[in-house]
């Protein structure tokens, strides 16, 4: 150890760079700080322009109240601010910024020039230039309307590691910025926000544009995509200290990733990990394989600490438990109607007029419901001796009972669904009526007719049972979380059963890794279906069919080029601006999946993509839902070539048919190839259908001869 040279103070310039590097960490935080300054200045129009995805320059122009001449000298100095005067002011701070670090930090990592004018000085403004320490080095009088323009050029030019990372991942960083600007455009009422990017070879491309005089739902659909409109539910919950309001997607509107989940606390976009976990766990009880889409605004009366991290994304709420309880209560009320209803597919709605008239195609109901239990179908040749009541495509049991209770002669057209999302409040649902149907009816579901008895439903009892089930599920979840911290299950990894804690370390050392397949010794074949192999002193049994199937499946996943079928007329894709930016960036990966798209640069953001052709595999034609699934996967993980669920099922079926079967005798070389291929796979532990590829049999040193 080197001899201590004693304590000494860090130089002022070094402190400035160290602190600035924590505030401005990437492209998104650079633009975010400028956007928040414009919002704090009372701007109603903010224009963010990027050159080469921010590599050349970032320009933010607003129509706020401008900067007073007496503040020119101290504008970019560290910890100079007009937002607070003491630490106690943090309890009531309503502005986005308050520490006085943003402009000073930008001066340290880039070149900053500011043009500003106040209402009194307009149309005359002042152009200001600052050095890397935030000191004013030049001013020039210019023509300028009221407002401020900040130009940041050469971002990270003096920080070589960050500059190299920004150049390498410029598109990904710009996509992150689009998602961040989306959040401010959603929550900021009465503010028009525009984000555009201009490359060296093309015209400016608008990524975010808030419609003028738009409501929050319109802005939300601009970010999430218009296709979510039928699946979004508006909800509200209010108590004395907590107010929740937002939009939440029903299970049919879920995504493959959690990238469209936004929280706002007192008007500030932020991260609430506990609340996010709660929402996803509730949603998983109704849709296990999807994530909800939501934007939830939380208003809290009381202490909220936003001074936790440099980017202010993490907040500390004193009454967090009340927020979580209120959020759970509100979302349960949103999702409960889906449990108390069922879905009917492939039916037609009755046209206006008497029963038995020609039926027209119905619009889907907004209620997402689980499928009804299987019923025995009568023979189609049987004719009913009573009137027929035809249900719309999706209908709740409560509406069903009310419809059946009406005489057939007065049957009317069911209410047409609209594109406006339904609203759920914190009031409890009304109890269903106990009146029994007056006449037995027949419900046509698809092509079968099923007689409905005069049954009534106790909705309060059903709701009570559902709440009891949720309590049991919560208890199971808590038990599983406690087990996650129990070291005992780690001893059984890979099929090893260890009950003595002293053997834990040796058990963990015997866990198999992908590189171990190369060292495995093939002993022989068992029952023409399994390969017996030895790794050190551990004996394993390998499923020859599942292992070969997984190898063939991953080969298809990586190498298959899906054929495409051109469309007669290109279809306009209505996507969220972030999804659209990802789709444009990853067009080559969409083309490998058979989706070919064109970009209309003159169209509005969210409507610039035109679908030219869609994939076809073995008479299976893919549609826009599969494309949306691919885009959602790329938003979460842009590395690699994703595959939609339908394509994976086709590949799994093909891999199964071409693989070694149970009952096939294998030579030692063939068995060696199967075992070696397992070490080349990304996920060698299960076949595409979930069947395990290998299991641990025994530790040979324990065998008593």
mmCIF file of N, CA, C and O in Angstrom, residues 31 33-39 41-50 57-66 113-117 143-152 191-196:
data_model
loop_
_atom_site.group_PDB
_atom_site.id
_atom_site.type_symbol
_atom_site.label_atom_id
_atom_site.label_comp_id
_atom_site.label_asym_id
_atom_site.label_seq_id
_atom_site.Cartn_x
_atom_site.Cartn_y
_atom_site.Cartn_z
ATOM 1 N N UNK A 31 -31.551 17.330 -22.807
ATOM 2 C CA UNK A 31 -32.754 17.984 -23.323
ATOM 3 C C UNK A 31 -33.817 18.139 -22.238
ATOM 4 O O UNK A 31 -34.579 19.109 -22.247
ATOM 5 N N UNK A 33 -33.450 18.831 -19.037
ATOM 6 C CA UNK A 33 -33.195 19.999 -18.203
ATOM 7 C C UNK A 33 -33.641 21.281 -18.909
ATOM 8 O O UNK A 33 -34.225 22.178 -18.285
ATOM 9 N N UNK A 34 -33.394 21.372 -20.200
ATOM 10 C CA UNK A 34 -33.820 22.555 -20.944
ATOM 11 C C UNK A 34 -35.333 22.611 -21.073
ATOM 12 O O UNK A 34 -35.938 23.695 -20.985
ATOM 13 N N UNK A 35 -35.970 21.459 -21.280
ATOM 14 C CA UNK A 35 -37.424 21.414 -21.363
ATOM 15 C C UNK A 35 -38.062 21.850 -20.045
ATOM 16 O O UNK A 35 -39.037 22.617 -20.030
ATOM 17 N N UNK A 36 -37.517 21.383 -18.939
ATOM 18 C CA UNK A 36 -38.066 21.763 -17.644
ATOM 19 C C UNK A 36 -37.874 23.257 -17.375
ATOM 20 O O UNK A 36 -38.749 23.907 -16.774
ATOM 21 N N UNK A 37 -36.743 23.830 -17.796
ATOM 22 C CA UNK A 37 -36.552 25.276 -17.645
ATOM 23 C C UNK A 37 -37.610 26.060 -18.412
ATOM 24 O O UNK A 37 -38.117 27.083 -17.934
ATOM 25 N N UNK A 38 -37.950 25.581 -19.616
ATOM 26 C CA UNK A 38 -38.982 26.260 -20.407
ATOM 27 C C UNK A 38 -40.346 26.159 -19.734
ATOM 28 O O UNK A 38 -41.115 27.127 -19.710
ATOM 29 N N UNK A 39 -40.658 25.003 -19.174
ATOM 30 C CA UNK A 39 -41.933 24.840 -18.476
ATOM 31 C C UNK A 39 -41.996 25.722 -17.233
ATOM 32 O O UNK A 39 -43.034 26.323 -16.929
ATOM 33 N N UNK A 41 -40.614 28.492 -16.927
ATOM 34 C CA UNK A 41 -40.726 29.882 -17.380
ATOM 35 C C UNK A 41 -42.121 30.217 -17.882
ATOM 36 O O UNK A 41 -42.327 31.327 -18.401
ATOM 37 N N UNK A 42 -43.066 29.302 -17.740
ATOM 38 C CA UNK A 42 -44.439 29.562 -18.143
ATOM 39 C C UNK A 42 -44.682 29.481 -19.631
ATOM 40 O O UNK A 42 -45.642 30.077 -20.144
ATOM 41 N N UNK A 43 -43.863 28.749 -20.355
ATOM 42 C CA UNK A 43 -44.021 28.646 -21.806
ATOM 43 C C UNK A 43 -45.248 27.822 -22.161
ATOM 44 O O UNK A 43 -45.581 26.844 -21.488
ATOM 45 N N UNK A 44 -45.928 28.210 -23.219
ATOM 46 C CA UNK A 44 -47.051 27.439 -23.758
ATOM 47 C C UNK A 44 -46.715 26.797 -25.092
ATOM 48 O O UNK A 44 -47.522 26.045 -25.638
ATOM 49 N N UNK A 45 -45.534 27.099 -25.632
ATOM 50 C CA UNK A 45 -45.067 26.487 -26.876
ATOM 51 C C UNK A 45 -43.573 26.234 -26.749
ATOM 52 O O UNK A 45 -42.800 27.166 -26.502
ATOM 53 N N UNK A 46 -43.174 24.973 -26.887
ATOM 54 C CA UNK A 46 -41.772 24.581 -26.740
ATOM 55 C C UNK A 46 -41.380 23.749 -27.950
ATOM 56 O O UNK A 46 -42.036 22.751 -28.266
ATOM 57 N N UNK A 47 -40.325 24.162 -28.614
ATOM 58 C CA UNK A 47 -39.850 23.482 -29.823
ATOM 59 C C UNK A 47 -38.439 22.967 -29.561
ATOM 60 O O UNK A 47 -37.521 23.749 -29.297
ATOM 61 N N UNK A 48 -38.265 21.639 -29.629
ATOM 62 C CA UNK A 48 -36.968 20.994 -29.398
ATOM 63 C C UNK A 48 -36.473 20.461 -30.741
ATOM 64 O O UNK A 48 -37.130 19.621 -31.353
ATOM 65 N N UNK A 49 -35.314 20.944 -31.176
ATOM 66 C CA UNK A 49 -34.754 20.531 -32.458
ATOM 67 C C UNK A 49 -33.400 19.876 -32.239
ATOM 68 O O UNK A 49 -32.536 20.429 -31.561
ATOM 69 N N UNK A 50 -33.236 18.703 -32.834
ATOM 70 C CA UNK A 50 -31.982 17.955 -32.760
ATOM 71 C C UNK A 50 -31.298 17.961 -34.123
ATOM 72 O O UNK A 50 -31.960 17.841 -35.154
ATOM 73 N N UNK A 57 -26.047 19.360 -32.363
ATOM 74 C CA UNK A 57 -26.587 20.419 -31.516
ATOM 75 C C UNK A 57 -27.966 20.044 -30.995
ATOM 76 O O UNK A 57 -28.656 19.188 -31.562
ATOM 77 N N UNK A 58 -28.349 20.712 -29.900
ATOM 78 C CA UNK A 58 -29.683 20.631 -29.310
ATOM 79 C C UNK A 58 -30.182 22.059 -29.167
ATOM 80 O O UNK A 58 -29.520 22.890 -28.528
ATOM 81 N N UNK A 59 -31.336 22.361 -29.759
ATOM 82 C CA UNK A 59 -31.893 23.712 -29.696
ATOM 83 C C UNK A 59 -33.290 23.652 -29.098
ATOM 84 O O UNK A 59 -34.144 22.929 -29.614
ATOM 85 N N UNK A 60 -33.510 24.392 -28.027
ATOM 86 C CA UNK A 60 -34.813 24.441 -27.364
ATOM 87 C C UNK A 60 -35.292 25.886 -27.375
ATOM 88 O O UNK A 60 -34.620 26.780 -26.831
ATOM 89 N N UNK A 61 -36.450 26.123 -28.012
ATOM 90 C CA UNK A 61 -37.026 27.458 -28.140
ATOM 91 C C UNK A 61 -38.385 27.481 -27.470
ATOM 92 O O UNK A 61 -39.198 26.579 -27.681
ATOM 93 N N UNK A 62 -38.643 28.524 -26.653
ATOM 94 C CA UNK A 62 -39.937 28.630 -25.978
ATOM 95 C C UNK A 62 -40.433 30.066 -26.045
ATOM 96 O O UNK A 62 -39.713 30.976 -26.470
ATOM 97 N N UNK A 63 -41.677 30.266 -25.621
ATOM 98 C CA UNK A 63 -42.286 31.594 -25.564
ATOM 99 C C UNK A 63 -42.564 32.002 -24.129
ATOM 100 O O UNK A 63 -43.575 32.646 -23.834
ATOM 101 N N UNK A 64 -41.673 31.594 -23.218
ATOM 102 C CA UNK A 64 -41.837 31.933 -21.810
ATOM 103 C C UNK A 64 -41.562 33.391 -21.522
ATOM 104 O O UNK A 64 -41.433 34.224 -22.435
ATOM 105 N N UNK A 65 -41.460 33.711 -20.227
ATOM 106 C CA UNK A 65 -41.329 35.128 -19.856
ATOM 107 C C UNK A 65 -39.923 35.672 -20.058
ATOM 108 O O UNK A 65 -39.683 36.864 -19.844
ATOM 109 N N UNK A 66 -38.942 34.850 -20.477
ATOM 110 C CA UNK A 66 -37.606 35.342 -20.776
ATOM 111 C C UNK A 66 -36.769 35.555 -19.525
ATOM 112 O O UNK A 66 -37.194 35.290 -18.399
ATOM 113 N N UNK A 113 -25.056 28.598 -25.768
ATOM 114 C CA UNK A 113 -25.392 29.955 -26.188
ATOM 115 C C UNK A 113 -26.879 30.169 -25.959
ATOM 116 O O UNK A 113 -27.696 29.287 -26.265
ATOM 117 N N UNK A 114 -27.246 31.348 -25.424
ATOM 118 C CA UNK A 114 -28.633 31.623 -25.050
ATOM 119 C C UNK A 114 -29.057 32.944 -25.670
ATOM 120 O O UNK A 114 -28.331 33.951 -25.593
ATOM 121 N N UNK A 115 -30.230 32.940 -26.290
ATOM 122 C CA UNK A 115 -30.849 34.159 -26.801
ATOM 123 C C UNK A 115 -32.174 34.339 -26.085
ATOM 124 O O UNK A 115 -33.001 33.418 -26.063
ATOM 125 N N UNK A 116 -32.417 35.523 -25.506
ATOM 126 C CA UNK A 116 -33.605 35.708 -24.687
ATOM 127 C C UNK A 116 -34.128 37.122 -24.815
ATOM 128 O O UNK A 116 -33.393 38.059 -25.165
ATOM 129 N N UNK A 117 -35.420 37.274 -24.521
ATOM 130 C CA UNK A 117 -36.073 38.579 -24.509
ATOM 131 C C UNK A 117 -37.268 38.504 -23.579
ATOM 132 O O UNK A 117 -37.988 37.501 -23.547
ATOM 133 N N UNK A 143 -32.557 40.667 -32.668
ATOM 134 C CA UNK A 143 -34.015 40.727 -32.729
ATOM 135 C C UNK A 143 -34.589 39.424 -32.192
ATOM 136 O O UNK A 143 -34.165 38.335 -32.587
ATOM 137 N N UNK A 144 -35.554 39.547 -31.284
ATOM 138 C CA UNK A 144 -36.109 38.338 -30.656
ATOM 139 C C UNK A 144 -37.453 38.667 -30.031
ATOM 140 O O UNK A 144 -37.608 39.665 -29.335
ATOM 141 N N UNK A 145 -38.449 37.830 -30.308
ATOM 142 C CA UNK A 145 -39.720 37.944 -29.607
ATOM 143 C C UNK A 145 -39.555 37.427 -28.192
ATOM 144 O O UNK A 145 -38.540 36.819 -27.839
ATOM 145 N N UNK A 146 -40.573 37.655 -27.365
ATOM 146 C CA UNK A 146 -40.478 37.227 -25.975
ATOM 147 C C UNK A 146 -40.258 35.729 -25.894
ATOM 148 O O UNK A 146 -40.916 34.948 -26.578
ATOM 149 N N UNK A 147 -39.339 35.329 -25.056
ATOM 150 C CA UNK A 147 -39.026 33.922 -24.881
ATOM 151 C C UNK A 147 -37.526 33.691 -24.829
ATOM 152 O O UNK A 147 -36.732 34.637 -24.762
ATOM 153 N N UNK A 148 -37.139 32.426 -24.870
ATOM 154 C CA UNK A 148 -35.727 32.060 -24.737
ATOM 155 C C UNK A 148 -35.386 30.922 -25.695
ATOM 156 O O UNK A 148 -36.193 30.009 -25.897
ATOM 157 N N UNK A 149 -34.193 30.999 -26.272
ATOM 158 C CA UNK A 149 -33.657 29.926 -27.104
ATOM 159 C C UNK A 149 -32.296 29.528 -26.551
ATOM 160 O O UNK A 149 -31.417 30.381 -26.392
ATOM 161 N N UNK A 150 -32.132 28.239 -26.260
ATOM 162 C CA UNK A 150 -30.871 27.711 -25.747
ATOM 163 C C UNK A 150 -30.309 26.747 -26.793
ATOM 164 O O UNK A 150 -31.009 25.811 -27.215
ATOM 165 N N UNK A 151 -29.052 26.976 -27.193
ATOM 166 C CA UNK A 151 -28.393 26.108 -28.168
ATOM 167 C C UNK A 151 -27.219 25.432 -27.468
ATOM 168 O O UNK A 151 -26.298 26.105 -26.970
ATOM 169 N N UNK A 152 -27.267 24.103 -27.427
ATOM 170 C CA UNK A 152 -26.193 23.301 -26.844
ATOM 171 C C UNK A 152 -25.511 22.560 -27.987
ATOM 172 O O UNK A 152 -26.149 21.743 -28.675
ATOM 173 N N UNK A 191 -49.824 23.078 -23.012
ATOM 174 C CA UNK A 191 -48.480 23.334 -23.536
ATOM 175 C C UNK A 191 -48.307 22.538 -24.829
ATOM 176 O O UNK A 191 -48.552 21.327 -24.861
ATOM 177 N N UNK A 192 -47.874 23.226 -25.867
ATOM 178 C CA UNK A 192 -47.607 22.572 -27.152
ATOM 179 C C UNK A 192 -46.118 22.250 -27.218
ATOM 180 O O UNK A 192 -45.275 23.151 -27.215
ATOM 181 N N UNK A 193 -45.789 20.949 -27.269
ATOM 182 C CA UNK A 193 -44.401 20.491 -27.287
ATOM 183 C C UNK A 193 -44.121 19.785 -28.611
ATOM 184 O O UNK A 193 -44.893 18.903 -29.025
ATOM 185 N N UNK A 194 -43.032 20.175 -29.261
ATOM 186 C CA UNK A 194 -42.632 19.568 -30.531
ATOM 187 C C UNK A 194 -41.182 19.112 -30.417
ATOM 188 O O UNK A 194 -40.332 19.852 -29.915
ATOM 189 N N UNK A 195 -40.917 17.901 -30.874
ATOM 190 C CA UNK A 195 -39.560 17.357 -30.915
ATOM 191 C C UNK A 195 -39.279 16.872 -32.329
ATOM 192 O O UNK A 195 -40.059 16.094 -32.898
ATOM 193 N N UNK A 196 -38.171 17.336 -32.903
ATOM 194 C CA UNK A 196 -37.817 16.934 -34.264
ATOM 195 C C UNK A 196 -36.323 16.659 -34.336
ATOM 196 O O UNK A 196 -35.538 17.130 -33.498
#
